[in-house]
XYZ file of C-alpha atoms in Angstrom:
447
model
C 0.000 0.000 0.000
C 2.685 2.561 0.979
C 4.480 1.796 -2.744
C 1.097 3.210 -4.568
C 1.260 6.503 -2.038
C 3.177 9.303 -0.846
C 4.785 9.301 2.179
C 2.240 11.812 3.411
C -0.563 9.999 2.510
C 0.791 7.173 5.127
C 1.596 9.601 7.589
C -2.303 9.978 7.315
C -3.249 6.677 7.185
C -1.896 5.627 10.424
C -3.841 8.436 12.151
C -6.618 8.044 10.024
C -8.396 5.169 9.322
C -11.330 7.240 6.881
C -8.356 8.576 4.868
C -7.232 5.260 4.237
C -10.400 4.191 3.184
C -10.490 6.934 1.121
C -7.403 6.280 -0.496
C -8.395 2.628 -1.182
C -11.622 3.850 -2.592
C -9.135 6.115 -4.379
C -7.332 3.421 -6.034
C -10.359 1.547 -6.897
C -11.369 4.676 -8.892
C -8.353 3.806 -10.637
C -8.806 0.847 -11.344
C -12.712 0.587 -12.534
C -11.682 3.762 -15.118
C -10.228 1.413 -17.194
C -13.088 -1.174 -16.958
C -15.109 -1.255 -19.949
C -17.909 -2.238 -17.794
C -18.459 1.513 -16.386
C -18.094 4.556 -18.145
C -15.314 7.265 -17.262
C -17.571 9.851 -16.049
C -19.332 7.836 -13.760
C -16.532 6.100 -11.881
C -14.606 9.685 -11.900
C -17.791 11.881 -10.924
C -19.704 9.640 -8.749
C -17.811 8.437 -5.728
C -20.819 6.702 -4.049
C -20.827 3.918 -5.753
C -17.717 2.852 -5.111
C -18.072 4.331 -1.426
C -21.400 1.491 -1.334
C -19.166 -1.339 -2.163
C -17.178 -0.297 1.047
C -20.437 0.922 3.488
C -19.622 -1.511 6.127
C -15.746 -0.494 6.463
C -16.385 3.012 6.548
C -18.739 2.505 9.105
C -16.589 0.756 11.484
C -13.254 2.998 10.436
C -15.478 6.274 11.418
C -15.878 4.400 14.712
C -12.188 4.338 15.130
C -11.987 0.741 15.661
C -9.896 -0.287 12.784
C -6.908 1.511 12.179
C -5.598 -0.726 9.034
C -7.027 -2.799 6.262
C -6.770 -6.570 6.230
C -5.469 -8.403 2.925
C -8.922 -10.018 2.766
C -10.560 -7.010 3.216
C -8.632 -4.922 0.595
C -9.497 -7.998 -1.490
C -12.326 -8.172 -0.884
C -13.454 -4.653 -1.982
C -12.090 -4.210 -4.897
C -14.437 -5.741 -6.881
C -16.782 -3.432 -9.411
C -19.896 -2.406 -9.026
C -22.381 -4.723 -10.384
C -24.285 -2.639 -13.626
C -27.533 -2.118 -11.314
C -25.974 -0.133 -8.702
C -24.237 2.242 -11.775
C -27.325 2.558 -13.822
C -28.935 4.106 -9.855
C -26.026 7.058 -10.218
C -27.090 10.449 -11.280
C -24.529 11.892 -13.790
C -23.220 15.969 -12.353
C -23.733 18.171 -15.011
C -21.880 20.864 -13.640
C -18.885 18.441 -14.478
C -19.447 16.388 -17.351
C -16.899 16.945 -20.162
C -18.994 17.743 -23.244
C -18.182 14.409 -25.893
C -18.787 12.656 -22.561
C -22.650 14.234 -22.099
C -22.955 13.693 -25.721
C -22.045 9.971 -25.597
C -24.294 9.486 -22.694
C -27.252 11.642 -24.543
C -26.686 8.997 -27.876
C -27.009 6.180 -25.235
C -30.609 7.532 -24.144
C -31.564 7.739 -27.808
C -31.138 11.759 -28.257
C -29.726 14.193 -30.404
C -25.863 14.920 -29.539
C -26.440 19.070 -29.977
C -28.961 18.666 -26.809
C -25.493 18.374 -24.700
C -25.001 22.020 -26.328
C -27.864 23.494 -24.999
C -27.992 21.383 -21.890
C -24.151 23.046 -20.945
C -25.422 26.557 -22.091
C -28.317 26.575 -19.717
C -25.971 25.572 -16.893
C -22.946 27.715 -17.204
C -23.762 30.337 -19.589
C -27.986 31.148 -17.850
C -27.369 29.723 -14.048
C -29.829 27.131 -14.395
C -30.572 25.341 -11.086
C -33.431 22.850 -12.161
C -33.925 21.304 -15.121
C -37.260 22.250 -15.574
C -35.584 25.825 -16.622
C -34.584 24.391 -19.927
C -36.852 25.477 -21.799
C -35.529 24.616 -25.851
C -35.427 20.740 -24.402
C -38.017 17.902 -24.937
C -40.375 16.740 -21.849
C -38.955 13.281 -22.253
C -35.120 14.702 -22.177
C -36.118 16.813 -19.154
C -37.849 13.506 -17.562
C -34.485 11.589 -18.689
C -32.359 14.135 -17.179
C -34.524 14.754 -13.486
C -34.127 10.870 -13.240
C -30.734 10.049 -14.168
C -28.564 13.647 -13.964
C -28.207 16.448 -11.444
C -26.910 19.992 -11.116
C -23.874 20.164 -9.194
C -22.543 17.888 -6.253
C -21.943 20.670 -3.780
C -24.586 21.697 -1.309
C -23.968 24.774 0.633
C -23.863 24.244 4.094
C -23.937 28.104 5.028
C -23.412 31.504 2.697
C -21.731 34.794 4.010
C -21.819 37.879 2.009
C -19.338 41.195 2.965
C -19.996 44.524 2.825
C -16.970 44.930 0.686
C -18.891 42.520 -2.168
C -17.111 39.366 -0.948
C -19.004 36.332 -0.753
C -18.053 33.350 1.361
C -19.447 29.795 0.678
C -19.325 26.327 2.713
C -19.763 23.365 0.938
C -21.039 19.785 2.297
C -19.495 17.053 0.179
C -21.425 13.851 -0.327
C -19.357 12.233 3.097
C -20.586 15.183 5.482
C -16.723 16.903 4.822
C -17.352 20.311 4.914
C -15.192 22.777 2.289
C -15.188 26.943 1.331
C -14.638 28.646 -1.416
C -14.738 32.439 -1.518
C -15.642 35.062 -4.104
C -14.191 38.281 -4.541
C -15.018 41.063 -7.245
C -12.405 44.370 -7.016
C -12.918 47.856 -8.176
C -11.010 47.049 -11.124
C -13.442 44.675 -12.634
C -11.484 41.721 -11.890
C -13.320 38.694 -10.532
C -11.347 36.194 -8.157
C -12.117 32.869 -6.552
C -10.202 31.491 -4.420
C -10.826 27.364 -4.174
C -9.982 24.581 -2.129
C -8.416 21.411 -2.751
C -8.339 19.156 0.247
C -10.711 18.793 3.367
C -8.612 19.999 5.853
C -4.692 20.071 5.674
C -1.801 18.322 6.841
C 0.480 20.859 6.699
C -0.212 22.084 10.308
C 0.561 26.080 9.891
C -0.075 27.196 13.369
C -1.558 30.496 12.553
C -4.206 29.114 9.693
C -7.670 27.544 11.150
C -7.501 24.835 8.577
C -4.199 23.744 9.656
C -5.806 23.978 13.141
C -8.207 21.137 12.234
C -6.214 18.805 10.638
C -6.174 16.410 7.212
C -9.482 14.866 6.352
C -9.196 14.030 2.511
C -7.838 15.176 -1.191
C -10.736 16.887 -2.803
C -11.154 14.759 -6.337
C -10.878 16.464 -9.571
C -14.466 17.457 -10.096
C -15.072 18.784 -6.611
C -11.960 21.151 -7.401
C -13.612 22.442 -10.734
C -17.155 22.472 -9.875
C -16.063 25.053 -7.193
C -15.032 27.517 -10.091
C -17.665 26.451 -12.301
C -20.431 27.667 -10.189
C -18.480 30.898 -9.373
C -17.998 31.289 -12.874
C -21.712 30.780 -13.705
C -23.075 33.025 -10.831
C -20.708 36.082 -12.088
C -22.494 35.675 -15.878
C -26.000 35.576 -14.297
C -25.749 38.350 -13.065
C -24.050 40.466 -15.681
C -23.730 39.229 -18.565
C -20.104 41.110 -19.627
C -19.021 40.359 -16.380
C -16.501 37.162 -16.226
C -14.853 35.316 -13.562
C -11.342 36.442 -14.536
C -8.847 35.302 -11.688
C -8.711 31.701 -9.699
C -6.393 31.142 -7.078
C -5.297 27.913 -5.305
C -5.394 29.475 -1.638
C -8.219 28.085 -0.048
C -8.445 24.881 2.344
C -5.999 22.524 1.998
C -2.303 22.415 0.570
C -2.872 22.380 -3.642
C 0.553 20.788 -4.460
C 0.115 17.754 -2.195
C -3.016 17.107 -4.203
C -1.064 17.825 -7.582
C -3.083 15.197 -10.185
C -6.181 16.399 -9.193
C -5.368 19.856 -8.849
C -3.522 20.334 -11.836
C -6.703 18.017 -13.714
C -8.579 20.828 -12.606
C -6.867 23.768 -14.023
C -6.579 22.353 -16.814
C -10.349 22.660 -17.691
C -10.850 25.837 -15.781
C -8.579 27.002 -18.820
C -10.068 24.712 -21.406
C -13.621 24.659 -20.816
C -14.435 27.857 -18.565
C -11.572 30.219 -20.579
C -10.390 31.220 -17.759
C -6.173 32.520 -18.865
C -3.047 29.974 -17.513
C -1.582 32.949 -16.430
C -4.694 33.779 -14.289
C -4.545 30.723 -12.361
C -2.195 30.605 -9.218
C -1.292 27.594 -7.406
C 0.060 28.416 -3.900
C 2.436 26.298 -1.241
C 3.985 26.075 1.555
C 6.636 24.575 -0.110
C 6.055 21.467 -1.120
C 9.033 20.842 -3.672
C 9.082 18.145 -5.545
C 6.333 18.938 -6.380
C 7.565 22.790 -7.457
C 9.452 21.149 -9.467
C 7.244 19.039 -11.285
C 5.139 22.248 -12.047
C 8.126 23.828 -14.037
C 7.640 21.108 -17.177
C 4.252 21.481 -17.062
C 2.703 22.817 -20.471
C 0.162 24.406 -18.608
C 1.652 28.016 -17.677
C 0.113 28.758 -13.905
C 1.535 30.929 -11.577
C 3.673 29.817 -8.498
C 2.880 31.652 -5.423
C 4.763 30.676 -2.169
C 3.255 30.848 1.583
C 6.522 31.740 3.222
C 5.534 34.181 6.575
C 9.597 33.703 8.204
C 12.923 34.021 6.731
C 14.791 31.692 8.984
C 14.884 27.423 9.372
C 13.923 27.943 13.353
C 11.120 30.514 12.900
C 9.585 29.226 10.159
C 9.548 25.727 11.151
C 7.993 26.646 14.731
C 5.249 28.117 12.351
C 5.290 26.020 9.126
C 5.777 22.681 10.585
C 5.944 21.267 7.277
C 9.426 23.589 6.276
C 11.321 21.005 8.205
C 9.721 17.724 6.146
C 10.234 19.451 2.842
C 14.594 20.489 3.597
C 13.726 23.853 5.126
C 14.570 27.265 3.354
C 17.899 26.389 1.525
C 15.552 23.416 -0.586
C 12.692 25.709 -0.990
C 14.651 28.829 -2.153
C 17.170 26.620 -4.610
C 13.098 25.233 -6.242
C 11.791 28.226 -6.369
C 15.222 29.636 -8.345
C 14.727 26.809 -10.355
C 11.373 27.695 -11.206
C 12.126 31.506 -11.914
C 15.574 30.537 -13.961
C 13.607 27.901 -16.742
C 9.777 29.441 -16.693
C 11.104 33.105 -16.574
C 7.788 33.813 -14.938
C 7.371 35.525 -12.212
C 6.480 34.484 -9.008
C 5.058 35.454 -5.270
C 5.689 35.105 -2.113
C 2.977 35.625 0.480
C 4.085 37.152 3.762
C 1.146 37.200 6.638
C 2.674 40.596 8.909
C 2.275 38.958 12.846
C 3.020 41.996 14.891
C 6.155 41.657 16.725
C 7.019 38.948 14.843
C 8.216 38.517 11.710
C 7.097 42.213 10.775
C 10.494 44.434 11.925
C 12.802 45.949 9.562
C 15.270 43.361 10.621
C 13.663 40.718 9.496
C 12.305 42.461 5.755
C 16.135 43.032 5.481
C 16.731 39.299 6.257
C 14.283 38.521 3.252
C 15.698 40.809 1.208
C 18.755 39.114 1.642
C 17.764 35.555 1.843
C 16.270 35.877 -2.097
C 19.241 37.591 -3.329
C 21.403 34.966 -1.629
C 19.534 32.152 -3.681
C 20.478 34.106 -6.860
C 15.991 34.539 -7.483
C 15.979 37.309 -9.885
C 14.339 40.767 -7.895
C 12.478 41.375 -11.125
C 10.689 37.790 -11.299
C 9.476 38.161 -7.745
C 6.775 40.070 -5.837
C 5.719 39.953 -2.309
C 2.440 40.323 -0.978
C 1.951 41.286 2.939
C -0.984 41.038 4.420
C -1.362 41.735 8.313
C -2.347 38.390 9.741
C -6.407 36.752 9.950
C -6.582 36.116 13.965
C -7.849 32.775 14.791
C -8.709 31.418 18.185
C -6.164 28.583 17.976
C -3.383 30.924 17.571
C -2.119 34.241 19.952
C -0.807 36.294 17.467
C -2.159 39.383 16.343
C -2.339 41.586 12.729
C 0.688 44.117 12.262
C -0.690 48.010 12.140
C -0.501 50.340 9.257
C 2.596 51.580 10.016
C 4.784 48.213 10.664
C 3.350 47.186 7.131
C 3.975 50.210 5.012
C 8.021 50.235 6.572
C 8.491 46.914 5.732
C 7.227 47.089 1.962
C 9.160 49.879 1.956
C 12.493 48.387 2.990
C 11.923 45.299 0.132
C 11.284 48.055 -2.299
C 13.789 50.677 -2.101
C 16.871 48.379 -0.398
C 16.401 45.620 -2.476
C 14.398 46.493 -5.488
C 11.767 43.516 -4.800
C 8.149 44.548 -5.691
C 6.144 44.676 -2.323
C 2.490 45.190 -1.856
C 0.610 45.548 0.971
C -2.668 43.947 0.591
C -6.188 44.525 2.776
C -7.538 41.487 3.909
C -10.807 41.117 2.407
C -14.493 39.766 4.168
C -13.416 41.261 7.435
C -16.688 41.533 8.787
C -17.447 37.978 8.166
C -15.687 34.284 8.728
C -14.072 35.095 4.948
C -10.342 33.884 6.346
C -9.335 30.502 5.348
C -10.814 27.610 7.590
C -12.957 29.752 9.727
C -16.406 29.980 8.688
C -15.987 25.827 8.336
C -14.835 25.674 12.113
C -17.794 28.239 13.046
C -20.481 26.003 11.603
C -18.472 23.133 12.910
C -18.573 24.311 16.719
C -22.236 25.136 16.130
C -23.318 21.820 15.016
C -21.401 20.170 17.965
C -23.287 22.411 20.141
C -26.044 21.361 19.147
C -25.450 17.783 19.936
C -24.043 18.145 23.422
């Protein structure tokens, strides 16, 4: 089992009995894709049938009373789903690829061009029932309310900010709860910034998802259908208006879920047009995996969660610096990446007063990028003043501290350094918290 997974992933299973589960469900996936028994899009979209085959281990994992798999067991469940329980799956329109739809349409005796018009009314008009379509047949309509739905993702709870940020949590199909946020800027651009795991194992002491731990990788379509409804909503309600910016700096660490991240972009670029070079994957520093994304075709941007310019500091933060070589590995990837993409790339600073916020230390960043020969023209720093959460003591740096120490980058080192406002404020808009406010209110509620 540990040959077919990372390192990581066995870190998790050990502590985890769900995630390994999960995983084996994972591999199953794998496996049934290239079965000519099921089609693609319904072993790739539709989770629960697989997750049926395994009912009565996940059952007893959630219990905590198994911690491992036996080899009957894992042989056990791997066989396919038998055809009735696949023919009982409704198909997610919200992720479908289009041949796929149109395949599936030929299969219940209709017209291919319906999958046109089905696509249009769901991404292009907002649809949110099929009875909406109104250019389609009653019997397609029937077809589809029996055998298709719109999207995957319930939301759990929706937050909206006086500064026009909106802040969604998602229930997945297994009760994991994840958020996505939405945030328009004077300027007319449109960002979203998306999750890619349930939780995180990276364990940033400062971040509420890191707070709460690893649950499990988001799959490919639960990535996309984030931005896909995002991307709908922003046409519904102006029609010139298009989502225009994603960024990978939601829940969960993107690069440790690289396949399915990186499956995802891929058709937020193909499918919703949204630019390479608007997409930006962010990390703590996960580096072999920054180096896999410099020979990818795809041309995303790199941004790097970095908050401390020393091994000790940062690792007392970052717990995860110290599993991935610590600052000399990260820096040398990270020149790599500037030195063959040429593209230009960010470093995000959260300003903890006191902290890592003095002159001292911007000087010690300064120094630390020059030292790992990282071109000053290929990189740009944001600072932000720190989103308190209740697991963690530290506090947001004032105007002042802030402005000096973009100011430093700027004129003593010639590094592009902008101070950014933290957005949804007046509502749970920072990463991991509106998930652990609903959490804490549900538990309440069972006490």
């Amino acid at each position: 089992m540990r040959s077919a997974c990372s390192s990581a992933h066995y870190v998790a299973f050990k502590a985890d009995p769900v995630h390994l589960a999960m995983t084996v469900i994972y591999l199953s996936h794998r496996m049934f894709s290239a079965s000519s028994l099921i089609p693609s899009y319904l072993v790739r979209q539709n989770w629960n049938v697989i997750r049926r085959e395994f009912s009565s281990f996940l059952d007893s994992s959630r219990t905590r009373n198994r911690a491992i798999l036996s080899p009957t067991a894992i042989k056990s469940s791997t066989k396919a789903p038998d055809r009735e329980s696949v023919s009982s799956v409704k198909v997610n329109l919200q992720t479908i690829d289009k041949s796929e739809l149109k395949t599936l349409l030929k299969s219940w005796g209709e017209k291919p061009f319906r999958a046109e018009q089905i696509v249009n009314w769901i991404r292009e008009n907002g649809a949110t029932s099929f009875d909406q379509m109104t250019n389609l047949p009653k019997g397609l309509i029937q077809i589809l309310k029996d055998n298709a739905s719109i999207g995957s993702l319930e939301i759990a709870e929706e937050q909206f900010s006086k500064d026009g940020t909106v802040k969604r949590l998602y229930r997945l199909w297994d009760g994991q709860l994840i958020e996505s946020v939405l945030m328009p800027y004077a300027d007319g651009r449109v960002t979203a910034c998306i999750s890619s795991q349930a939780g995180c194992a990276m364990g940033c002491v400062f971040c509420a998802t890191g707070q709460m731990g690893f649950s499990r990788q988001l799959t490919q379509d639960e990535i996309f259908e984030q931005v896909a409804r995002f991307a709908t909503d922003v046409k519904s309600e102006n029609s010139k208006n298009r989502l225009s910016n994603v960024v990978m700096m939601g829940m969960g660490e993107p690069l440790a879920n690289y396949r399915n991240v990186m499956g995802a972009i891929k058709r937020m670029n193909n499918e919703l047009g949204i630019g390479a070079r608007k997409i930006t994957v962010s990390t703590v520093g996960v580096v072999p995996n920054i180096r896999k994304l410099i020979d990818e075709p795809i041309q995303v941007r790199l941004a790097v969660s970095l908050h401390c310019a020393e091994d000790e500091e940062r690792s007392n933060l970052l717990p995860a610096n110290k599993r991935y070589g610590g600052l000399s590995e990260l820096m040398s990837a990270v020149h790599e990446y500037t030195e063959k993409t040429k593209r230009r790339m960010t470093f995000e600073w959260a300003l903890i007063e006191g902290n890592n916020d003095t002159p001292g230390v911007a000087r010690k960043l300064g120094n630390l990028i020059l030292e790992h020969k990282i071109p000053n023209y290929l990189v740009h720093i944001n600072v932000i003043p720190l989103n308190p959460t209740g697991g963690y003591s530290g506090s947001p740096s004032g105007k002042k501290r802030v402005s000096e120490f973009a100011r430093i980058l700027d004129t003593e080192f010639g590094i592009s350094c902008t101070p950014r406002m933290r957005r949804g404020i007046d509502i749970d808009a920072g990463c991991g918290q509106l998930k652990s406010s609903v959490k804490s209110r549900e538990d309440a509620a069972l006490i």
